[in-house]
Coordinates of C-alpha atoms in Angstrom, one line a residue:
M1 CA 0.0 0.0 0.0
L2 CA 1.2 3.5 -0.8
A3 CA 1.6 6.8 1.0
G4 CA 1.4 8.4 -2.4
F5 CA 2.6 8.5 -6.0
Y6 CA 3.9 11.0 -8.5
W7 CA 3.6 10.7 -12.3
G8 CA 5.7 13.2 -14.2
E9 CA 8.9 14.1 -16.0
E10 CA 12.0 12.0 -15.0
S11 CA 14.0 15.2 -14.5
H12 CA 11.6 16.0 -11.5
L13 CA 12.1 12.7 -9.7
N14 CA 15.0 13.9 -7.5
K15 CA 13.1 17.0 -6.4
V16 CA 10.1 14.9 -5.4
S17 CA 12.1 12.2 -3.7
N18 CA 14.0 14.8 -1.6
L19 CA 10.8 16.5 -0.7
W20 CA 9.2 13.2 0.5
K21 CA 12.4 12.3 2.4
S22 CA 11.9 15.4 4.5
A23 CA 8.4 14.0 5.4
G24 CA 9.9 10.5 6.2
I25 CA 8.7 9.0 3.0
N26 CA 10.9 6.9 0.7
A27 CA 10.1 6.5 -3.0
V28 CA 10.9 3.9 -5.6
S29 CA 10.5 4.3 -9.4
A30 CA 8.0 2.0 -11.1
G31 CA 9.5 2.9 -14.6
L32 CA 8.0 4.5 -17.7
V33 CA 4.2 4.6 -17.8
A34 CA 2.3 6.3 -20.6
G35 CA 5.4 8.5 -21.6
K36 CA 6.3 9.6 -18.1
T37 CA 7.9 8.1 -15.0
L38 CA 5.8 6.8 -12.2
L39 CA 7.2 7.2 -8.7
L40 CA 5.7 5.1 -5.9
A41 CA 6.0 5.8 -2.1
P42 CA 5.2 3.0 0.3
K43 CA 3.5 4.0 3.6
I44 CA 6.0 5.1 6.2
L45 CA 5.3 2.3 8.6
V46 CA 4.5 -0.3 5.9
P47 CA 7.7 -0.5 3.7
S48 CA 6.2 -2.8 1.0
S49 CA 4.3 -1.1 -1.8
T50 CA 2.2 -4.3 -2.4
T51 CA 2.1 -4.2 -6.2
I52 CA 0.1 -7.0 -7.9
S53 CA 0.9 -8.0 -11.5
K54 CA -1.2 -9.9 -14.1
N55 CA -1.1 -10.1 -17.9
G56 CA 1.4 -7.3 -18.2
F57 CA -0.5 -4.9 -15.9
Q58 CA 0.3 -3.8 -12.4
A59 CA -2.2 -2.7 -9.7
V60 CA -1.3 -0.7 -6.5
V61 CA -3.3 1.6 -4.3
C62 CA -2.8 4.7 -2.3
G63 CA -4.7 5.2 1.0
I64 CA -7.0 2.4 2.3
F65 CA -8.8 0.0 0.0
I66 CA -11.2 -2.9 0.7
Y67 CA -12.8 -4.8 -2.2
K68 CA -15.7 -7.3 -1.8
G69 CA -14.8 -7.6 1.9
L70 CA -11.1 -8.4 1.0
A71 CA -8.0 -6.4 2.2
F72 CA -4.3 -6.4 1.4
E73 CA -3.0 -8.4 -1.6
E74 CA -6.3 -10.3 -1.9
A75 CA -8.2 -7.1 -2.6
L76 CA -5.8 -5.9 -5.2
T77 CA -5.6 -9.4 -6.9
S78 CA -9.4 -9.5 -7.1
V79 CA -9.9 -6.0 -8.4
L80 CA -7.1 -6.3 -11.0
S81 CA -8.7 -9.5 -12.3
D82 CA -12.1 -7.9 -12.4
I83 CA -10.8 -4.8 -14.2
L84 CA -9.0 -6.9 -16.9
N85 CA -12.2 -8.9 -17.3
N86 CA -14.3 -5.7 -17.5
C87 CA -16.4 -6.6 -14.4
F88 CA -15.0 -4.3 -11.8
D89 CA -17.8 -3.7 -9.2
E90 CA -17.3 -0.1 -8.2
L91 CA -20.0 -0.4 -5.6
A92 CA -18.1 -3.1 -3.8
V93 CA -15.2 -0.9 -2.6
R94 CA -14.6 0.8 0.7
G95 CA -12.0 3.2 1.8
T96 CA -10.5 6.5 0.8
F97 CA -8.1 5.7 -2.1
A98 CA -6.5 6.2 -5.4
L99 CA -6.3 2.8 -7.2
L100 CA -3.7 2.7 -10.0
V101 CA -3.7 0.1 -12.8
Y102 CA -1.0 0.5 -15.4
N103 CA 1.4 -0.8 -18.0
E104 CA 4.0 1.0 -20.1
H105 CA 1.3 2.5 -22.4
K106 CA -1.6 3.4 -20.1
L107 CA -2.3 4.6 -16.6
S108 CA -5.8 4.3 -15.1
I109 CA -6.8 5.8 -11.8
W110 CA -9.9 5.2 -9.7
L111 CA -10.8 7.5 -6.9
D112 CA -13.3 6.9 -4.0
A113 CA -16.8 8.0 -4.8
T114 CA -16.7 11.2 -2.7
V115 CA -13.0 11.9 -3.6
V116 CA -11.7 12.2 0.0
Q117 CA -8.3 10.9 -1.3
H118 CA -6.8 14.0 -2.9
L119 CA -5.3 13.9 -6.4
Y120 CA -3.6 17.0 -7.9
F121 CA -2.3 17.9 -11.4
D122 CA -0.3 20.7 -13.0
K123 CA -2.4 22.4 -15.6
D124 CA 0.7 23.2 -17.7
A125 CA 3.0 20.1 -17.4
L126 CA 0.0 17.7 -16.7
N127 CA 1.9 16.0 -14.0
I128 CA -0.2 14.1 -11.4
S129 CA 0.3 13.2 -7.8
T130 CA -1.6 12.5 -4.6
S131 CA 0.8 15.0 -3.0
F132 CA 0.0 18.7 -3.4
L133 CA 3.6 19.6 -2.4
A134 CA 5.1 17.2 -5.0
I135 CA 3.3 19.1 -7.8
A136 CA 4.2 22.4 -6.2
E137 CA 7.9 21.4 -5.9
T138 CA 8.2 20.8 -9.6
K139 CA 6.7 24.2 -10.6
S140 CA 9.3 26.8 -11.4
T141 CA 6.9 29.6 -10.5
K142 CA 4.8 29.3 -7.3
T143 CA 2.3 32.2 -7.5
P144 CA -0.2 32.3 -4.5
N145 CA -3.8 32.1 -5.5
L146 CA -5.3 35.0 -3.5
T147 CA -8.9 33.8 -3.8
S148 CA -8.0 30.4 -2.4
F149 CA -6.0 32.0 0.5
Q150 CA -9.0 34.2 1.3
E151 CA -11.3 31.2 1.3
I152 CA -9.3 29.1 3.7
L153 CA -8.7 32.1 6.0
L154 CA -12.4 32.8 6.3
T155 CA -13.9 29.3 6.3
G156 CA -11.1 26.9 7.4
T157 CA -11.8 24.9 4.3
Q158 CA -10.2 24.8 0.8
I159 CA -12.8 23.8 -1.9
G160 CA -11.2 22.7 -5.1
P161 CA -10.5 22.6 -7.9
Q162 CA -8.3 25.7 -7.3
T163 CA -5.6 25.4 -4.7
L164 CA -3.3 27.8 -2.9
I165 CA -0.9 27.9 -6.0
E166 CA -1.9 29.1 -9.4
G167 CA -1.9 26.4 -12.0
I168 CA -2.3 23.5 -9.6
E169 CA -5.7 22.0 -9.3
K170 CA -7.4 19.3 -7.3
I171 CA -9.2 16.6 -9.2
E172 CA -12.9 16.3 -8.3
S173 CA -15.9 14.5 -9.6
N174 CA -17.0 17.5 -11.7
S175 CA -13.4 18.5 -12.6
I176 CA -11.5 15.7 -14.3
P177 CA -8.8 16.8 -16.8
E178 CA -8.0 15.2 -20.1
I179 CA -4.4 13.9 -20.0
P180 CA -2.9 11.8 -22.8
G181 CA -2.3 8.2 -21.8
V182 CA -4.2 8.7 -18.5
Q183 CA -7.7 7.7 -17.6
I184 CA -9.1 9.1 -14.3
R185 CA -12.4 8.0 -12.9
V186 CA -14.4 8.5 -9.8
C187 CA -16.1 5.3 -8.6
K188 CA -19.9 5.0 -9.0
R189 CA -22.2 6.4 -6.3
P190 CA -24.5 4.2 -4.3
S191 CA -28.2 5.1 -4.4
E192 CA -29.2 7.8 -2.0
E193 CA -33.0 7.4 -2.5
L194 CA -34.3 5.4 0.5
E195 CA -37.5 5.7 2.3
F196 CA -38.3 4.8 5.9
R197 CA -41.7 4.3 7.5
S198 CA -40.5 5.2 11.0
R199 CA -37.6 6.5 13.0
D200 CA -36.9 3.0 14.4
E201 CA -36.6 1.7 10.8
A202 CA -34.2 4.6 10.0
L203 CA -32.1 3.7 13.0
S204 CA -32.0 0.1 12.0
D205 CA -30.9 0.8 8.5
A206 CA -28.1 3.2 9.7
Q207 CA -27.0 0.6 12.2
S208 CA -26.9 -2.3 9.7
R209 CA -24.9 -0.2 7.1
I210 CA -22.3 1.0 9.5
E211 CA -22.0 -2.5 11.0
A212 CA -21.4 -4.0 7.6
C213 CA -18.6 -1.4 7.1
F214 CA -16.9 -2.4 10.4
Q215 CA -17.2 -6.0 9.4
D216 CA -15.3 -5.3 6.2
Y217 CA -12.6 -3.5 8.1
R218 CA -12.2 -6.5 10.4
P219 CA -9.2 -8.1 8.5
L220 CA -7.1 -4.9 9.0
A221 CA -8.0 -4.7 12.7
Q222 CA -7.3 -8.4 13.2
K223 CA -3.9 -8.3 11.5
H224 CA -2.6 -5.0 12.7
G225 CA -4.5 -4.1 15.9
A226 CA -6.9 -1.2 16.1
L227 CA -6.2 2.2 17.5
L228 CA -9.1 4.6 18.2
G229 CA -9.0 8.2 19.3
L230 CA -11.5 8.7 22.2
T231 CA -13.0 12.0 23.3
G232 CA -16.0 13.1 25.2
G233 CA -18.1 13.3 22.0
L234 CA -20.5 11.0 20.2
D235 CA -18.5 10.1 17.1
S236 CA -15.7 8.4 18.9
R237 CA -18.1 6.8 21.3
L238 CA -20.0 5.3 18.4
N239 CA -16.8 4.2 16.8
L240 CA -15.8 2.4 20.0
A241 CA -19.2 0.7 20.3
L242 CA -18.9 -0.7 16.8
A243 CA -15.3 -1.7 17.1
L244 CA -16.0 -3.7 20.3
K245 CA -18.8 -5.5 18.6
H246 CA -17.0 -6.4 15.4
W247 CA -13.3 -6.5 15.9
P248 CA -11.0 -8.7 18.0
T249 CA -9.9 -7.3 21.3
P250 CA -7.9 -5.6 22.6
V251 CA -8.8 -2.4 20.8
E252 CA -6.5 0.3 22.0
V253 CA -7.9 3.8 22.8
Y254 CA -6.1 7.1 23.3
T255 CA -6.9 10.7 24.0
N256 CA -4.8 13.9 23.6
C257 CA -4.3 16.4 26.3
R258 CA -3.6 19.3 24.0
I259 CA -5.6 22.4 24.8
R260 CA -4.5 24.1 28.0
K261 CA -1.2 25.4 29.2
G262 CA 0.7 22.9 31.3
K263 CA -0.7 19.5 32.2
E264 CA -4.2 20.4 33.5
R265 CA -6.8 17.9 32.4
V266 CA -9.3 19.0 29.8
I267 CA -12.9 17.9 29.7
D268 CA -12.3 15.2 27.1
E269 CA -9.8 13.2 29.2
P270 CA -11.9 12.2 32.2
L271 CA -14.9 11.4 30.0
A272 CA -12.7 9.3 27.7
Q273 CA -11.2 7.7 30.7
R274 CA -14.6 6.7 32.1
A275 CA -15.7 5.4 28.7
A276 CA -12.6 3.2 28.3
E277 CA -12.8 1.9 31.9
C278 CA -16.4 0.9 31.5
V279 CA -15.5 -1.6 28.7
G280 CA -12.3 -2.8 30.3
L281 CA -9.8 -0.8 28.3
K282 CA -6.9 1.3 29.5
L283 CA -6.8 4.8 28.0
K284 CA -3.5 5.9 26.5
A285 CA -2.7 9.6 26.8
G286 CA -0.7 11.5 24.3
W287 CA 0.9 14.5 25.9
M288 CA 2.2 17.3 23.8
I289 CA 4.5 20.2 24.4
H290 CA 2.5 23.4 24.6
P291 CA 3.6 26.0 22.0
L292 CA 4.4 28.5 24.8
D293 CA 6.9 26.0 26.3
M294 CA 8.9 25.9 23.0
D295 CA 11.6 28.3 22.0
D296 CA 11.6 29.5 18.4
E297 CA 13.9 26.8 17.2
Q298 CA 11.6 24.1 18.6
L299 CA 8.5 25.9 17.2
N300 CA 10.2 26.0 13.8
Q301 CA 10.9 22.3 13.9
V302 CA 7.3 21.5 14.8
M303 CA 5.9 23.8 12.2
E304 CA 8.2 22.2 9.5
Q305 CA 7.2 18.7 10.5
S306 CA 3.5 19.5 10.6
F307 CA 3.8 21.3 7.2
Q308 CA 5.3 18.1 5.7
F309 CA 3.0 15.7 7.5
F310 CA -0.1 17.6 6.2
D311 CA 1.4 17.9 2.7
G312 CA 1.0 21.7 3.0
H313 CA -2.7 21.6 3.8
G314 CA -3.5 24.1 6.7
R315 CA -7.1 23.5 7.7
M316 CA -9.2 24.4 10.6
H317 CA -8.2 22.3 13.7
A318 CA -4.9 21.4 12.1
Q319 CA -2.5 23.7 14.1
W320 CA 1.0 23.4 12.7
F321 CA 2.5 24.7 15.9
E322 CA 1.1 21.7 17.8
D323 CA 3.4 18.7 17.8
Y324 CA 0.2 16.5 17.8
N325 CA 0.2 17.2 14.1
T326 CA 3.6 15.7 13.3
A327 CA 4.4 12.2 12.0
R328 CA 6.8 11.8 14.9
F329 CA 4.0 12.3 17.5
K330 CA 1.6 10.0 15.6
K331 CA 4.2 7.2 15.3
A332 CA 5.0 7.3 19.0
L333 CA 1.2 7.2 19.8
M334 CA 0.6 4.3 17.5
G335 CA 3.3 2.0 18.8
D336 CA 3.0 -1.3 17.0
R337 CA -0.5 -0.8 15.8
L338 CA -0.9 0.0 12.2
F339 CA -4.7 0.4 11.8
G340 CA -6.2 3.7 13.1
L341 CA -9.8 4.8 13.2
S342 CA -11.2 8.3 12.6
G343 CA -14.6 9.6 13.5
I344 CA -15.0 12.2 10.8
G345 CA -18.4 12.1 9.1
G346 CA -20.5 11.5 12.1
E347 CA -22.4 14.8 11.3
Q348 CA -24.8 12.6 9.1
Y349 CA -26.3 11.0 12.3
R350 CA -27.3 14.3 14.0
N351 CA -28.8 17.7 13.3
F352 CA -26.1 19.7 15.1
E353 CA -26.4 22.4 12.4
G354 CA -29.8 23.1 14.0
M355 CA -31.7 23.1 10.7
L356 CA -35.4 23.1 11.7
S357 CA -36.9 24.3 8.4
G358 CA -37.0 22.3 5.2
S359 CA -34.5 24.6 3.5
W360 CA -32.3 27.6 3.9
S361 CA -31.8 30.5 1.5
K362 CA -28.6 30.3 -0.5
D363 CA -27.4 33.7 0.9
Y364 CA -28.0 32.5 4.5
F365 CA -26.2 29.2 4.0
V366 CA -23.1 30.7 2.3
R367 CA -22.9 34.0 4.1
Y368 CA -23.6 32.8 7.7
H369 CA -23.5 29.1 8.0
L370 CA -20.4 28.6 5.9
T371 CA -18.6 31.8 6.6
K372 CA -19.5 34.4 9.3
N373 CA -20.8 31.7 11.7
Y374 CA -17.1 30.7 11.9
C375 CA -15.0 33.8 11.3
G376 CA -17.4 36.5 12.4
P377 CA -17.4 40.1 11.2
V378 CA -13.9 40.3 9.8
F379 CA -14.5 41.6 6.2
S380 CA -13.1 45.0 5.5
N381 CA -16.4 46.2 3.9
K382 CA -19.8 45.0 2.7
K383 CA -18.8 45.0 -0.9
E384 CA -15.9 42.6 -0.3
E385 CA -18.1 40.4 1.8
D386 CA -20.8 40.2 -1.0
N387 CA -18.1 39.4 -3.6
F388 CA -16.7 36.5 -1.4
V389 CA -20.2 35.1 -0.8
D390 CA -20.9 35.1 -4.5
I391 CA -17.7 33.3 -5.4
L392 CA -18.0 30.7 -2.6
G393 CA -21.7 30.1 -3.4
A394 CA -21.0 29.5 -7.0
K395 CA -18.3 26.9 -6.1
V396 CA -20.6 25.1 -3.7
W397 CA -23.6 25.1 -6.0
S398 CA -21.6 23.7 -8.9
K399 CA -20.7 20.7 -6.7
I400 CA -23.9 19.8 -4.9
K401 CA -26.2 21.1 -7.6
P402 CA -29.2 22.0 -5.4
E403 CA -32.7 21.5 -7.0
T404 CA -33.3 25.3 -6.8
S405 CA -30.9 28.1 -7.5
D406 CA -31.6 30.2 -4.4
K407 CA -32.3 27.6 -1.7
I408 CA -30.7 24.5 -0.2
S409 CA -32.6 21.6 1.4
H410 CA -31.5 19.9 4.6
K411 CA -30.6 16.8 2.5
E412 CA -28.4 19.0 0.3
V413 CA -26.8 20.5 3.4
K414 CA -25.9 16.9 4.4
K415 CA -24.5 16.4 1.0
Y416 CA -22.3 19.5 1.5
L417 CA -21.1 18.1 4.8
N418 CA -20.3 14.6 3.4
E419 CA -18.9 15.5 0.0
I420 CA -17.4 19.0 0.4
L421 CA -16.5 19.7 4.0
I422 CA -15.1 16.2 4.6
G423 CA -13.1 16.0 1.4
N424 CA -11.8 19.6 1.6
R425 CA -11.2 20.1 5.3
L426 CA -11.4 17.1 7.6
G427 CA -10.1 14.8 4.9
A428 CA -6.7 16.4 5.0
R429 CA -6.0 14.7 8.3
N430 CA -7.3 11.4 6.9
N431 CA -4.9 11.5 4.0
A432 CA -2.0 12.6 6.1
E433 CA -2.5 9.7 8.5
N434 CA -2.8 7.3 5.6
R435 CA 0.7 8.2 4.6
L436 CA 1.8 6.5 7.9
A437 CA -0.2 3.3 7.9
W438 CA -3.9 2.5 7.5
F439 CA -6.4 5.0 8.8
A440 CA -10.1 4.3 8.1
S441 CA -13.0 6.7 8.4
P442 CA -16.1 4.4 8.3
F443 CA -18.7 7.2 8.5
V444 CA -17.2 8.7 5.4
D445 CA -17.5 5.4 3.4
P446 CA -19.8 6.1 0.4
L447 CA -21.8 2.9 1.1
V448 CA -22.5 4.5 4.5
S449 CA -22.5 8.2 4.0
I450 CA -24.5 8.6 0.8
S451 CA -27.3 6.4 1.9
A452 CA -27.4 8.4 5.2
Y453 CA -28.9 11.4 3.3
S454 CA -32.3 9.6 3.6
L455 CA -31.9 9.6 7.4
T456 CA -32.2 13.5 7.4
P457 CA -36.0 13.7 8.1
W458 CA -35.6 11.5 11.2
L459 CA -32.7 13.3 12.9
G460 CA -34.7 15.6 15.0
S461 CA -33.4 19.0 16.2
S462 CA -30.1 17.9 17.8
I463 CA -28.1 14.8 18.7
A464 CA -30.8 12.3 19.7
F465 CA -30.4 10.0 16.6
E466 CA -26.7 9.4 17.1
K467 CA -26.9 8.9 20.8
D468 CA -29.7 6.3 20.3
L469 CA -27.3 4.4 17.9
V470 CA -24.8 4.2 20.8
V471 CA -27.6 2.9 23.1
R472 CA -28.5 0.2 20.6
L473 CA -24.9 -0.9 20.2
N474 CA -23.4 -0.9 23.7
N475 CA -25.2 -0.6 27.0
A476 CA -22.1 0.2 29.1
L477 CA -21.0 3.1 26.9
S478 CA -24.5 4.5 26.9
K479 CA -24.2 5.1 30.7
V480 CA -21.1 7.2 30.5
P481 CA -21.6 11.0 30.2
L482 CA -20.9 12.9 27.0
D483 CA -19.3 16.4 26.7
Y484 CA -22.9 17.6 26.0
G485 CA -23.7 17.1 29.7
I486 CA -25.9 14.0 29.3
H487 CA -25.5 10.2 29.0
P488 CA -26.5 8.7 25.7
E489 CA -29.3 6.8 27.4
E490 CA -30.8 10.0 28.8
P491 CA -33.3 12.3 27.0
L492 CA -32.1 15.7 25.7
T493 CA -31.9 18.5 28.2
L494 CA -34.3 21.4 28.0
K495 CA -31.3 23.6 27.0
M496 CA -30.4 21.3 24.1
K497 CA -34.0 21.3 22.9
I498 CA -34.4 25.1 23.1
K499 CA -31.1 26.2 21.6
P500 CA -31.9 25.3 18.0
W501 CA -35.2 27.1 18.2
L502 CA -33.6 30.2 19.6
R503 CA -31.1 30.2 16.8
H504 CA -33.8 29.6 14.3
F505 CA -35.8 32.7 15.3
T506 CA -32.8 35.0 16.0
P507 CA -31.7 37.2 13.0
P508 CA -28.4 35.7 11.8
S509 CA -26.4 39.0 12.1
V510 CA -27.5 39.3 15.8
W511 CA -26.6 35.6 16.4
V512 CA -23.1 36.0 14.9
N513 CA -22.4 39.3 16.6
K514 CA -23.5 38.0 20.0
R515 CA -21.6 34.7 19.7
I516 CA -18.4 35.7 17.9
G517 CA -18.3 39.5 17.7
P518 CA -16.8 40.2 21.1
L519 CA -14.4 37.3 20.8
S520 CA -12.9 38.6 17.6
E521 CA -11.8 41.9 19.1
P522 CA -8.0 42.3 18.6
G523 CA -6.1 41.3 21.7
S524 CA -8.8 39.1 23.1
Y525 CA -7.0 35.8 22.5
R526 CA -4.3 35.2 25.1
L527 CA -2.5 32.4 23.4
F528 CA -2.0 34.5 20.2
N529 CA -0.9 37.5 22.3
D530 CA 1.7 35.5 24.1
L531 CA 2.9 33.6 21.0
I532 CA 3.3 36.7 18.8
T533 CA 5.2 38.5 21.7
K534 CA 7.8 35.7 22.2
S535 CA 8.1 34.2 18.7
K536 CA 9.8 35.9 15.8
L537 CA 8.6 33.0 13.6
V538 CA 4.9 33.6 14.4
Q539 CA 5.5 37.4 13.9
S540 CA 6.9 36.6 10.4
C541 CA 3.9 34.3 9.6
I542 CA 1.4 37.0 10.5
A543 CA 3.3 39.6 8.5
E544 CA 3.4 37.3 5.4
V545 CA -0.4 37.0 5.5
K546 CA -0.9 40.7 5.9
S547 CA 1.4 41.3 2.9
L548 CA -1.2 39.7 0.7
E549 CA -3.4 42.7 1.4
L550 CA -6.6 40.7 1.4
P551 CA -9.9 42.5 2.4
I552 CA -9.8 40.9 5.8
Q553 CA -9.1 42.3 9.2
I554 CA -6.3 39.9 10.1
D555 CA -6.0 41.1 13.7
R556 CA -9.6 40.3 14.4
L557 CA -9.2 36.9 12.7
C558 CA -6.2 36.2 14.9
A559 CA -8.4 36.8 18.0
L560 CA -10.4 33.7 17.2
P561 CA -9.0 30.4 18.6
D562 CA -10.1 28.4 15.6
F563 CA -8.7 30.9 13.0
M564 CA -5.5 32.2 14.5
P565 CA -3.8 28.8 13.8
I566 CA -5.0 29.0 10.2
V567 CA -3.4 32.5 9.8
V568 CA -0.1 31.2 11.2
N569 CA -0.3 28.1 9.0
M570 CA -0.9 30.2 5.9
G571 CA 1.9 32.5 6.8
Y572 CA 4.3 29.6 7.2
F573 CA 3.1 28.3 3.8
L574 CA 4.0 31.7 2.2
L575 CA 7.4 31.6 3.9
K576 CA 8.0 28.1 2.4
L577 CA 7.2 29.4 -1.1
K578 CA 10.1 31.8 -0.8
Q579 CA 12.6 28.9 -0.3
T580 CA 14.4 27.5 -3.3
S581 CA 12.9 24.1 -2.4
L582 CA 9.9 23.1 -0.2
S583 CA 12.2 20.5 1.4
I584 CA 14.3 23.2 3.0
P585 CA 13.0 24.4 6.4
V586 CA 12.2 28.1 6.9
S587 CA 15.1 30.1 8.2
N588 CA 14.8 31.2 11.8
E589 CA 16.8 34.3 11.2

């Protein structure tokens, strides 16, 4: 299995190989394929690339790939045979992957149905790679795309096909380039048109589909041991309940103490501890060095390692100044276990967006739900805000294709969450971790997530549907409190019932100003104030972002805990673009 691949000019291979070495990835040449050289990079902790050959063709896969319930060599052997016999069942695959089948004349690539596994190409040279930085490294001119920078700074998400560098695009289901000798396909989509007669029937269907997914991942868990992140939330609790039912024990669970200064416990740790203990597991804690305890040299090392680990993708909740986001930290946490589990995608089992009407207006959804609900009032003026909303709305609408031009239904909102937010924000971590070993995201699996659109009418106004799934699956875990303040087996509190209705009837501008406005005042975020005071590197990062002269009040953006790290990430990215090679760390001078 691969950490990634690069298909391009032979003269670029040393550049790409050196770049990947800085991320701990070794690469081997697979030879000439369709007129260019194919470079394969095995997973960091799984040194074999597992290439299957038949009738002059080779098959190899990047990411995680299950076919007809088979894993490893068996899955590749079966899929290659089916492809050569023209009977590849694209609805029998699980995982987030790029499947390559090639000989010296032709390269065929299949991507997972919702394209969580990223694939990039250079519009000029037509080079292709699962690594954004590999494509960037081979470009002689790396011009920042200001529209893309503004998007990620304001939403924490980077929606393709445009990327942070002009001329590099992300391949998506509605944006597949024509490249001589190369065939790129997105796997077929399962049906999303299901009808349920009752809430109980909807719960049963959701349970059976996600259980089938966990059963298909059993071979990986059995061979390599399963490692699950555990918090005080519902997604990790649901993951654990399913893993305990379908996988061999012992499953190993861990949590990260990574928020406060020093070694004080955060709310997630004691709740995760109680959840682990109630099912007879020992919780593994991953301590990280707080950024304020690092000098500038240490901070620079962590930023560089995080930059390489995330392949240059700085997203919301991916702080490059936290050593939690480095390959070094992840490897130490994993130990001898090579199969990790992620809870991204659990949004489909709850209505935490608080959508109580059948639809939202396009303007409300894009302006408030996707933008100002996160970043608050940071636009320099109303004209620039309107312009951003128009551009972002057009990109979103072109991908989910709502039935009406000016409204979006709740089902279509779920489609945005599953097929845009996951692939373009949360999926960055999924892909980064899959460069190490195997990391599955069962809730994101198209056979699970796309069918879940039909659950939308039964979700209620909050988290009741997902917590009831936990109750069905594990009685012990349903008795441990969640970070919402209730046990899964308990009914929703009055506050949880009232909050969505208060938001529904409150004018959006009032809601945003009350919730975020005061927080975004410059100087109101202590961590940022302390970091920028002590660290020349952080000062340089902020200065680089300001030099773009975007119509954003950067100081107000830096006052928000979720957005200050994005600003720092993007500043570091800009500093990297000034280096002669992306494999060279940023100078501390």
